[in-house]
CSV table of C-alpha atoms in Angstrom, one decimal:
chain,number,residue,atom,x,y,z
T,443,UNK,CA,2.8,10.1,12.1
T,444,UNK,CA,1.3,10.7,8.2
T,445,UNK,CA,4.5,12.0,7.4
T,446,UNK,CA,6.4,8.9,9.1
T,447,UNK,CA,4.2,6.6,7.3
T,448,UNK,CA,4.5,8.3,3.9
T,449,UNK,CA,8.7,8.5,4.4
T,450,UNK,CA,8.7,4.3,5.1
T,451,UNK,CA,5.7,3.2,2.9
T,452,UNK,CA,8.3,5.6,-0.3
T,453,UNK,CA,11.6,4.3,1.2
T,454,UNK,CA,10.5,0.7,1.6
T,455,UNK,CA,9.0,0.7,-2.4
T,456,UNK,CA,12.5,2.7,-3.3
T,457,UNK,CA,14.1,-0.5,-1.4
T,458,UNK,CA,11.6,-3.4,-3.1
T,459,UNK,CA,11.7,-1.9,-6.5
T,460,UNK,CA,15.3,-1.1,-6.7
T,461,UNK,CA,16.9,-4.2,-5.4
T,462,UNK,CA,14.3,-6.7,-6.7
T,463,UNK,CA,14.0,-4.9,-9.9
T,464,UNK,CA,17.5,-5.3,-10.3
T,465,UNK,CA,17.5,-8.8,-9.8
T,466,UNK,CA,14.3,-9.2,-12.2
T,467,UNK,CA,15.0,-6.8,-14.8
T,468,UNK,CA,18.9,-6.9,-15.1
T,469,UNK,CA,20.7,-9.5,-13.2
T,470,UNK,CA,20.6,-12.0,-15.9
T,471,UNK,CA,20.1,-9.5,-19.3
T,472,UNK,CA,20.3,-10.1,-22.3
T,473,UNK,CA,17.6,-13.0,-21.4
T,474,UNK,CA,17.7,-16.6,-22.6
T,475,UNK,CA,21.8,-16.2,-23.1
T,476,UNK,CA,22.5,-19.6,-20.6
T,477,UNK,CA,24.2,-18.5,-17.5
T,478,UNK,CA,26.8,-16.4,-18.7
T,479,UNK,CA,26.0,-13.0,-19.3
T,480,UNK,CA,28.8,-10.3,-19.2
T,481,UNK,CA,26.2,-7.7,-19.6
T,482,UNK,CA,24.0,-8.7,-16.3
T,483,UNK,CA,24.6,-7.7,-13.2
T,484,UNK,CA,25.0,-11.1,-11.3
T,485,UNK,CA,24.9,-11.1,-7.7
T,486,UNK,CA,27.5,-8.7,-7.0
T,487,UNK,CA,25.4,-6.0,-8.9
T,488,UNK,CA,21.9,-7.1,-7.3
T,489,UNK,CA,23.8,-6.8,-3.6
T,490,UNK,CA,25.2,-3.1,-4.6
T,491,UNK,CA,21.6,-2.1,-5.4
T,492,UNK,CA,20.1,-3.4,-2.2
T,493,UNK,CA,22.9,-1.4,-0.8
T,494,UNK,CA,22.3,1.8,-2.6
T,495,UNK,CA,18.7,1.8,-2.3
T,496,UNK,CA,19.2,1.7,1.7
T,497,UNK,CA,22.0,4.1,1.7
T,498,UNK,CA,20.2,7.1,-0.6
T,499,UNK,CA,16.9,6.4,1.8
T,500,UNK,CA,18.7,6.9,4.8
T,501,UNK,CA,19.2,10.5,3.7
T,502,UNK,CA,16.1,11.3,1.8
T,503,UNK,CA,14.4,10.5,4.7
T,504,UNK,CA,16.3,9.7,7.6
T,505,UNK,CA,15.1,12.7,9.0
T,506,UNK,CA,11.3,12.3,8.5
T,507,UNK,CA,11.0,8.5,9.9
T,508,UNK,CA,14.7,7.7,10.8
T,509,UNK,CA,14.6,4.8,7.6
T,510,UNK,CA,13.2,2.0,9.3
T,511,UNK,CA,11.8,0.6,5.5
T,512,UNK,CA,11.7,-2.8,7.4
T,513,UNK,CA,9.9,-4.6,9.7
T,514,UNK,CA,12.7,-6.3,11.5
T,515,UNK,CA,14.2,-2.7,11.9
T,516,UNK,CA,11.7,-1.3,13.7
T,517,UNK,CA,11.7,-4.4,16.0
T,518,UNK,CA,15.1,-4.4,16.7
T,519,UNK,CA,14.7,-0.2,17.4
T,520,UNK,CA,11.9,-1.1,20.1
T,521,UNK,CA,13.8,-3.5,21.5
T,522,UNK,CA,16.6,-1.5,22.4
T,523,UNK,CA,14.7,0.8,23.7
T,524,UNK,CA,15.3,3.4,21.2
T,525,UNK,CA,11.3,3.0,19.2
T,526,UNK,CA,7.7,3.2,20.8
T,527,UNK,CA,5.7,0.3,20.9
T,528,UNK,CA,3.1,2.7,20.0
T,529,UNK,CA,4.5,3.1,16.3
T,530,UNK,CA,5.2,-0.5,15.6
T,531,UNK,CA,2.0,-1.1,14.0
T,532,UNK,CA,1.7,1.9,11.7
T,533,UNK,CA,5.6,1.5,10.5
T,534,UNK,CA,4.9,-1.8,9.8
T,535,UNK,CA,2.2,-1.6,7.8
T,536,UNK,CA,3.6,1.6,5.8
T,537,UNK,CA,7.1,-0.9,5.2
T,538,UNK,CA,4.6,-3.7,3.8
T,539,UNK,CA,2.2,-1.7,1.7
T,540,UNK,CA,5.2,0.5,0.0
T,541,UNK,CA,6.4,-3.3,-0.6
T,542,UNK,CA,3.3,-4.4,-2.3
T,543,UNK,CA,3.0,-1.6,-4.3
T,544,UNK,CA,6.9,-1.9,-5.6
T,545,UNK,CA,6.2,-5.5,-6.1
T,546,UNK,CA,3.0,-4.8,-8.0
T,547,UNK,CA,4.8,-2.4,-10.5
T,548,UNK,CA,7.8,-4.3,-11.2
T,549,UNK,CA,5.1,-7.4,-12.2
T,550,UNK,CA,4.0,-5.2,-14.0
T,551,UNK,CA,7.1,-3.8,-15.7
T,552,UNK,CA,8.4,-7.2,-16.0
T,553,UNK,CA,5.4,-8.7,-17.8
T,554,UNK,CA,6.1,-6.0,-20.2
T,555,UNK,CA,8.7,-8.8,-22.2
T,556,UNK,CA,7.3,-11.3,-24.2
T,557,UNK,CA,7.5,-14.5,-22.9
T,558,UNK,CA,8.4,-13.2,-19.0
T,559,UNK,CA,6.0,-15.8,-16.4
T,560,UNK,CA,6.0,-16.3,-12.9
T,561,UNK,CA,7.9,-19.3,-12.9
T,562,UNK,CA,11.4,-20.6,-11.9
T,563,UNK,CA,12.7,-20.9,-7.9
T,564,UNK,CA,12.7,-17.3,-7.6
T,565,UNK,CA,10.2,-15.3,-10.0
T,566,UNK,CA,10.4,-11.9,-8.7
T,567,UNK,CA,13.3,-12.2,-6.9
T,568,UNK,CA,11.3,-14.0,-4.3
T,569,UNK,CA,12.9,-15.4,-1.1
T,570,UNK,CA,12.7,-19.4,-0.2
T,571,UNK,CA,14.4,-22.6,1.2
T,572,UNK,CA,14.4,-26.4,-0.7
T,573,UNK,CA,13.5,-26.2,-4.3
T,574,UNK,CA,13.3,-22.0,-4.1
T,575,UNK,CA,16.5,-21.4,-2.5
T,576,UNK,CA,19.2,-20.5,-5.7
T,577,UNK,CA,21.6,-22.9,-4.2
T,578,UNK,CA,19.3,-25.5,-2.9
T,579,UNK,CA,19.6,-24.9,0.1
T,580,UNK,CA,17.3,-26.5,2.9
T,581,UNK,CA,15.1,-25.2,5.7
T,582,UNK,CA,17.5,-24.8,8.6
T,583,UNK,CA,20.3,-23.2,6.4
T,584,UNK,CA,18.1,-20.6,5.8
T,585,UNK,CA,16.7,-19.9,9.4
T,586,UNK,CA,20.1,-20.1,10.6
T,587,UNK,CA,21.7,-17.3,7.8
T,588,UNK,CA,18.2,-15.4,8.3
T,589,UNK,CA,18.7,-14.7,11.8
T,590,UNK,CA,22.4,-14.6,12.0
T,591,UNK,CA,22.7,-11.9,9.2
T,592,UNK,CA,19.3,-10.0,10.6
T,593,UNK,CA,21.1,-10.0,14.4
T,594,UNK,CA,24.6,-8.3,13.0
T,595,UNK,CA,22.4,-6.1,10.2
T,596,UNK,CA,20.6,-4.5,13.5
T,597,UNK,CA,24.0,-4.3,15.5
T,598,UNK,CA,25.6,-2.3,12.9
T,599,UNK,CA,22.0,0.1,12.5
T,600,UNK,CA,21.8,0.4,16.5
T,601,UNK,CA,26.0,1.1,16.9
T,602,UNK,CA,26.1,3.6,13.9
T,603,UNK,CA,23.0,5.4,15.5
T,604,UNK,CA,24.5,5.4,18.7
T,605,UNK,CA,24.3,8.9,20.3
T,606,UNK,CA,28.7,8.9,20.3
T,607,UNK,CA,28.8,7.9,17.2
T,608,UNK,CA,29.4,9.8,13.5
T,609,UNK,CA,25.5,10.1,12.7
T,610,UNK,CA,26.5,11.9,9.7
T,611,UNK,CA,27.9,9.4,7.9
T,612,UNK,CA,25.8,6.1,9.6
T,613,UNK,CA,23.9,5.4,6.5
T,614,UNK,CA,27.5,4.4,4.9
T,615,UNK,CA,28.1,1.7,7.0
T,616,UNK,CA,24.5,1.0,7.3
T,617,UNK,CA,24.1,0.4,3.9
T,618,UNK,CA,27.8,-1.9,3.3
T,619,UNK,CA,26.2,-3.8,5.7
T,620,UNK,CA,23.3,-4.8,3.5
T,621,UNK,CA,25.4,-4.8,0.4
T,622,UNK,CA,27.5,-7.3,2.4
T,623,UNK,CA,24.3,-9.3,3.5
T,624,UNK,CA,23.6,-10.1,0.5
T,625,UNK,CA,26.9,-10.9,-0.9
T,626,UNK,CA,26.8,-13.8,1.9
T,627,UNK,CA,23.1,-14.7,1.9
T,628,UNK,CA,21.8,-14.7,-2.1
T,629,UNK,CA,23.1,-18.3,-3.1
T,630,UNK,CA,20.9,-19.3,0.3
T,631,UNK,CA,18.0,-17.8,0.3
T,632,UNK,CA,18.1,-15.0,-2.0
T,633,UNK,CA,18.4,-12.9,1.4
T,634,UNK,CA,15.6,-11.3,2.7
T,635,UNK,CA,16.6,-10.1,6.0
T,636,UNK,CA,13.5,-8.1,5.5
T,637,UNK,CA,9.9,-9.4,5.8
T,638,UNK,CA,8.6,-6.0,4.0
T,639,UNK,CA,11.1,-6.8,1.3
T,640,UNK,CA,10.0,-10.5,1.0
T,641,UNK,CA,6.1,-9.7,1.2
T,642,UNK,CA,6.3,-7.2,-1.3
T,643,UNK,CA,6.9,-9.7,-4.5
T,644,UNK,CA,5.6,-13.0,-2.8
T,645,UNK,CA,2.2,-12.0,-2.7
T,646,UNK,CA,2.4,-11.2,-6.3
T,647,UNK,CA,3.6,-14.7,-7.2
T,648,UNK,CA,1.7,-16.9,-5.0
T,649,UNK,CA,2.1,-20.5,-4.3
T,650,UNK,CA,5.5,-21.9,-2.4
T,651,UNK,CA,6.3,-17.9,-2.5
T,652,UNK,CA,3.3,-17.2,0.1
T,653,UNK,CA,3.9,-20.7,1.9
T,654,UNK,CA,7.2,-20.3,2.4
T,655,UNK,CA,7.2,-16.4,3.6
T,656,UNK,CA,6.5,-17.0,7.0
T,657,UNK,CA,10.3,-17.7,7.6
T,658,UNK,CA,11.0,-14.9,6.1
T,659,UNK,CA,9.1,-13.3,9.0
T,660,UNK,CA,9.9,-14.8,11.8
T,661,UNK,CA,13.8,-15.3,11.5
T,662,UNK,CA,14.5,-11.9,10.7
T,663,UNK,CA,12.4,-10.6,13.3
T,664,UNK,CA,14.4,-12.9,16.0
T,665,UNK,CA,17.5,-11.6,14.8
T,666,UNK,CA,16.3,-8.1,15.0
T,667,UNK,CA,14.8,-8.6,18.6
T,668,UNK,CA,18.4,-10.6,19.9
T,669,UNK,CA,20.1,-7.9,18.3
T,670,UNK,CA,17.9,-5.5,20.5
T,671,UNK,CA,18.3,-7.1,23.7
T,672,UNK,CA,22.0,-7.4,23.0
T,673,UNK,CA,22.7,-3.5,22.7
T,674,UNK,CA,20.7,-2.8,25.3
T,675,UNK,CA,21.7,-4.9,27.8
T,676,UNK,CA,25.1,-5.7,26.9
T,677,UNK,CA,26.7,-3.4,25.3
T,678,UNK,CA,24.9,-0.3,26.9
T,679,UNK,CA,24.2,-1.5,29.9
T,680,UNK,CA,25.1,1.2,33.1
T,681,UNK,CA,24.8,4.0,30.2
T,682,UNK,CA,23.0,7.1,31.3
């Protein structure tokens, strides 16, 4: 278990840092040029570093922790039958620490440019609904996009991890999945899918960012455990 907690507390700061710090440090750069920057990476850049960050964790430490690096994961994995109940706990707290930390340093990093402050509907690429969602969008579009995305994100994890399928290569599709996620999911909510990923930066910015989080909890987490229930039931059930 130490070295299962050390592989999800690195590979869930390696998620927070890369995709948030992307979104902080480079999705709109050069700063203060209006909305139009053809050097930033907009949201098609932020969703391919999500992506990559899950996809180069899956094999740097697949094989230590199987690359959980979120909470809604390991849910999911206990609920079809594939996790102990026993290691919920200590993955979950590894995933969340390794988010605070990465959300910690990129404040940290961040305040590094004059005149950066935790202000705006998002500061550190925080996740929210209403006034915090990028595209305004209200409470129940975000539970519903929340769970919906979280449900297939866990359905693609649980069938490329299947025991006949290509586990070589499962942390391709694994990975286009969240790349994909995001694609759908930033204008709404700035996608979380991912309570460790939404922890990690809201408790460095406080406020609505904090109020808001427990959605960000519970709807991926009911995605995760549908999508759980589904595979095991459903599409495995009479399996030996």
């Amino acid at each position: 278990m130490p070295k299962r907690f050390l592989a999800e507390l690195l590979g869930t700061f390696w998620l927070v840092f890369g995709g948030c710090g992307s979104a902080v440090l480079a999705a709109v750069f050069p700063y203060g040029q209006g909305e139009s920057n053809p050097l930033g990476l907009g949201f098609l850049g932020v969703a391919l570093a999500f992506g990559l960050t899950l996809l180069t964790m899956a094999y740097a430490i697949g094989h230590v922790s199987g690359c959980h690096i979120n909470p809604a994961v390991s849910f999911g994995l206990w609920a079809s039958g594939r996790f102990p109940g026993s290691a919920l706990l200590p993955y979950v707290v590894a995933q969340v620490l390794g988010g605070v930390l990465a959300g910690g340093l990129l404040y940290g990093i961040a305040s590094g440019r004059k005149g950066f402050e935790l202000i705006g509907s998002n500061p550190l690429a925080t996740n929210g609904f209403g006034a915090h969602s990028p595209g305004g969008y209200g409470f129940w579009a975000a539970l519903i996009i929340e769970v919906l995305l979280t449900f297939f994100f866990l359905l693609v994890i649980l069938g490329s991890t299947h025991r006949d399928a290509i586990k070589d290569f499962a942390g391709v599709p694994i990975g286009l999945s969240l790349v994909l996620i995001h694609l759908i999911s930033i204008p709404v909510t700035n996608t979380s899918v991912n309570p460790a990923r939404s922890t990690g930066v809201a408790l460095w910015v406080g406020g609505e960012a904090i109020g808001q989080l427990w959605l960000f909890w519970l709807a991926p987490i009911v995605g995760a455990l549908l999508a759980g229930w589904v595979q095991r039931h459903l599409l495995e059930a009479g399996e030996h």
